[in-house]
mmCIF file of C-alpha atoms in Angstrom:
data_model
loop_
_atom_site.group_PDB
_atom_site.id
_atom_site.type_symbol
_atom_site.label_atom_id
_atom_site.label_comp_id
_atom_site.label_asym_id
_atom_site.label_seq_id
_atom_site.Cartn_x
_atom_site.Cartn_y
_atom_site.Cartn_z
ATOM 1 C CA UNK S 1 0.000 0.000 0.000
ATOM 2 C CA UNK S 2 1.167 3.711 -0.440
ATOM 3 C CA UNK S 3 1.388 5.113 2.268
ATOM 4 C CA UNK S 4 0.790 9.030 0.645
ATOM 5 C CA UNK S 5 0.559 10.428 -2.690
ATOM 6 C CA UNK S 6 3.535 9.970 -5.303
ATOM 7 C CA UNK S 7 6.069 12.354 -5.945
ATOM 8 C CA UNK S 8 6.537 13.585 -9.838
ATOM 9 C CA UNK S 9 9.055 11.162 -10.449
ATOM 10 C CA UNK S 10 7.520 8.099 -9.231
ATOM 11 C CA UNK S 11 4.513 9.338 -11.027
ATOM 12 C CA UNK S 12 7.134 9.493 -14.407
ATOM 13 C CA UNK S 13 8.041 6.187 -13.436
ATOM 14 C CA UNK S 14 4.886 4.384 -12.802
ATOM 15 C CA UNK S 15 3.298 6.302 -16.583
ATOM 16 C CA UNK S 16 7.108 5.161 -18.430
ATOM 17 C CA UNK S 17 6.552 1.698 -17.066
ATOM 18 C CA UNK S 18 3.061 1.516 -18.695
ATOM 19 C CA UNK S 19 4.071 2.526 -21.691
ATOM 20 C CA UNK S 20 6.770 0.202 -22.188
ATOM 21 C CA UNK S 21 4.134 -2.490 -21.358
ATOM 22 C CA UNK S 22 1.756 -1.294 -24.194
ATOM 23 C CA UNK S 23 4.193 -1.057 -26.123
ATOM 24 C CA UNK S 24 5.939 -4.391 -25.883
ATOM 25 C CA UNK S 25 2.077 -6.049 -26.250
ATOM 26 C CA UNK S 26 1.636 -4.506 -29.355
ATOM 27 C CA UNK S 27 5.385 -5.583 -30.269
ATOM 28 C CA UNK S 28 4.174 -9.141 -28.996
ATOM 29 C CA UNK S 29 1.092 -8.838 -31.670
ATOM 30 C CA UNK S 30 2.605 -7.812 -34.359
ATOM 31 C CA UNK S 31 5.062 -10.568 -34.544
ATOM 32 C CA UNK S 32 2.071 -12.860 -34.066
ATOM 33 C CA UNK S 33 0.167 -11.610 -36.611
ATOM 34 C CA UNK S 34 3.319 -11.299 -39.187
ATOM 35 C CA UNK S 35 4.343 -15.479 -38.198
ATOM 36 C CA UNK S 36 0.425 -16.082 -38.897
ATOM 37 C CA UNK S 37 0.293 -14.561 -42.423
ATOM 38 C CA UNK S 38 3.396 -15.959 -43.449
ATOM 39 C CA UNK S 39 2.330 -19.482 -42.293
ATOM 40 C CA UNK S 40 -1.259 -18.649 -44.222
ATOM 41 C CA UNK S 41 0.520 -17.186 -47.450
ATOM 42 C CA UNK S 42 2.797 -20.883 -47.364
ATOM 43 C CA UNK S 43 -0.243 -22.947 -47.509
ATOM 44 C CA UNK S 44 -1.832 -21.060 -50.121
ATOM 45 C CA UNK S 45 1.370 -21.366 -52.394
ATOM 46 C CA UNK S 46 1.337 -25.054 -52.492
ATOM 47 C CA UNK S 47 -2.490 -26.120 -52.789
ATOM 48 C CA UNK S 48 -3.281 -29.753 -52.891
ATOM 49 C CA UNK S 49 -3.816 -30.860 -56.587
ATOM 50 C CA UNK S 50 -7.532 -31.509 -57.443
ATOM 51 C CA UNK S 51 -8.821 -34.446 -59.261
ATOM 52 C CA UNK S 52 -11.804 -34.381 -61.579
ATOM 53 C CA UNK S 53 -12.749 -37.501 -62.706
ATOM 54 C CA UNK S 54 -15.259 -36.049 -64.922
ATOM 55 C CA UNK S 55 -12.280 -34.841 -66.679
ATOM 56 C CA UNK S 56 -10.858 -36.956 -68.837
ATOM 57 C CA UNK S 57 -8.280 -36.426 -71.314
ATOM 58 C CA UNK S 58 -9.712 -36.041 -74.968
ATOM 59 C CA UNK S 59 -7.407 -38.518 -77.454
ATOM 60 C CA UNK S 60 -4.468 -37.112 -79.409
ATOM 61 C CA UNK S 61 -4.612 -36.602 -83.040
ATOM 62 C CA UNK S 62 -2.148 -37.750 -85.865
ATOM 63 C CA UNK S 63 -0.200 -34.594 -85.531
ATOM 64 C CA UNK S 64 -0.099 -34.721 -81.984
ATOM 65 C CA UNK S 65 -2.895 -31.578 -80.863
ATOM 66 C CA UNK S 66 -5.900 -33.059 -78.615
ATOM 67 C CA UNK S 67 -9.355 -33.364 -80.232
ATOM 68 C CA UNK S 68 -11.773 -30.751 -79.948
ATOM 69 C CA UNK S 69 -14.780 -31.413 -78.047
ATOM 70 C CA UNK S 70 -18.207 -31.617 -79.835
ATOM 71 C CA UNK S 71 -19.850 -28.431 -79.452
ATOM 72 C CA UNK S 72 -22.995 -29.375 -77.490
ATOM 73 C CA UNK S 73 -25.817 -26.150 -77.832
ATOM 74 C CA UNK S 74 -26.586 -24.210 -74.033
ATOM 75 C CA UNK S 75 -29.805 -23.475 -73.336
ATOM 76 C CA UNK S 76 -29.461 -19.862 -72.206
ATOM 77 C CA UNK S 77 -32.583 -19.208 -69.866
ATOM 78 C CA UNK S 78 -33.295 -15.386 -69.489
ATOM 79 C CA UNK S 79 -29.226 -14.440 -70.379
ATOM 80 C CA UNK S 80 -28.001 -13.491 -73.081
ATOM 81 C CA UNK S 81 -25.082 -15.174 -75.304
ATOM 82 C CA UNK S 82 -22.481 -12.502 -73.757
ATOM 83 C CA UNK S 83 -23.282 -12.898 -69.909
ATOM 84 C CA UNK S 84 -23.079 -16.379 -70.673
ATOM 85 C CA UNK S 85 -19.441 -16.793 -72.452
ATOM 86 C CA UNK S 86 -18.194 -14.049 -69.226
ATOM 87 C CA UNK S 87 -20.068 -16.927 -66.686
ATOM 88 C CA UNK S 88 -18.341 -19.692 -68.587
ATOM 89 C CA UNK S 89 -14.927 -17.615 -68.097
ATOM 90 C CA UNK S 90 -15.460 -17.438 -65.170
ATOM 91 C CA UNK S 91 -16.163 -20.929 -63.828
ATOM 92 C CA UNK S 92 -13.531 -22.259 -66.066
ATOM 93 C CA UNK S 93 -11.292 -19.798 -64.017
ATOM 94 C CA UNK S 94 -12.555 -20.562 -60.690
ATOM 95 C CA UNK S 95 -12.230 -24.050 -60.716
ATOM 96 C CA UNK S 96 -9.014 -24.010 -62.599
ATOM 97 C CA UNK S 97 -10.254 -26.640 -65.243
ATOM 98 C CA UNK S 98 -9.304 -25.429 -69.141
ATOM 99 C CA UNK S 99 -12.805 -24.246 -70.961
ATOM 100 C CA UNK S 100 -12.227 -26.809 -73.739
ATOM 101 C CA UNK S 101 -12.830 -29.224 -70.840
ATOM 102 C CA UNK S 102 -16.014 -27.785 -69.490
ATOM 103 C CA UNK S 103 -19.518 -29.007 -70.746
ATOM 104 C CA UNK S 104 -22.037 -26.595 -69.731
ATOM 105 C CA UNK S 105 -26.006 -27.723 -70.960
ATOM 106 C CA UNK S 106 -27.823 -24.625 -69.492
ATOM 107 C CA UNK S 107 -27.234 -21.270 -67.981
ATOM 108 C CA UNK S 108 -30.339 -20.025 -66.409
ATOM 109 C CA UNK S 109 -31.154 -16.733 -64.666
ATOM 110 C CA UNK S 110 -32.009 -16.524 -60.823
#
């Protein structure tokens, strides 16, 4: 217990001491937070490889160049040709599977 009020310098001390504290936490969380991100960023570097048996791989030619898939016609329900090709893009992007590999059969509107 304190036995009296605090003279100006243990008053400096007591405030300097705090400080350092706050300080030293928020030292303490950035490191944290910097060894988390880096361990996050790592993981997403090296994703595990998906497999999509749906997939298959369309048989060589003569000359070497795959086959090209029959075109099979979309029924586009309340879009239009270009919002479909830009939804197409996208998936094919999104999932990371080549267009030429994709078989879409209809697009419809929500």
């Amino acid at each position: 217990m304190v036995h009296g009020s605090l003279g100006m310098l243990d008053a400096l001390m007591v405030a300097l001491s705090g400080f350092v504290i706050v300080f030293l936490m928020l030292a303490l969380l950035w490191g944290l937070i910097l060894v988390i991100s880096r361990a996050i960023a790592g993981i997403e570097r090296h994703p595990q490889p998906v497999h999509h048996p749906a997939a298959a791989p369309s048989a060589p030619l003569s000359n070497g160049a795959p086959a090209a898939p029959a075109a099979v016609p979309v029924a586009l329900e309340g879009v239009d040709e270009l919002q479909a090709a830009c939804i197409m893009a996208i998936v094919s992007h999104q999932t990371g599977i080549p267009l030429e590999q994709l078989v879409f059969r209809s697009i419809k509107a929500l």
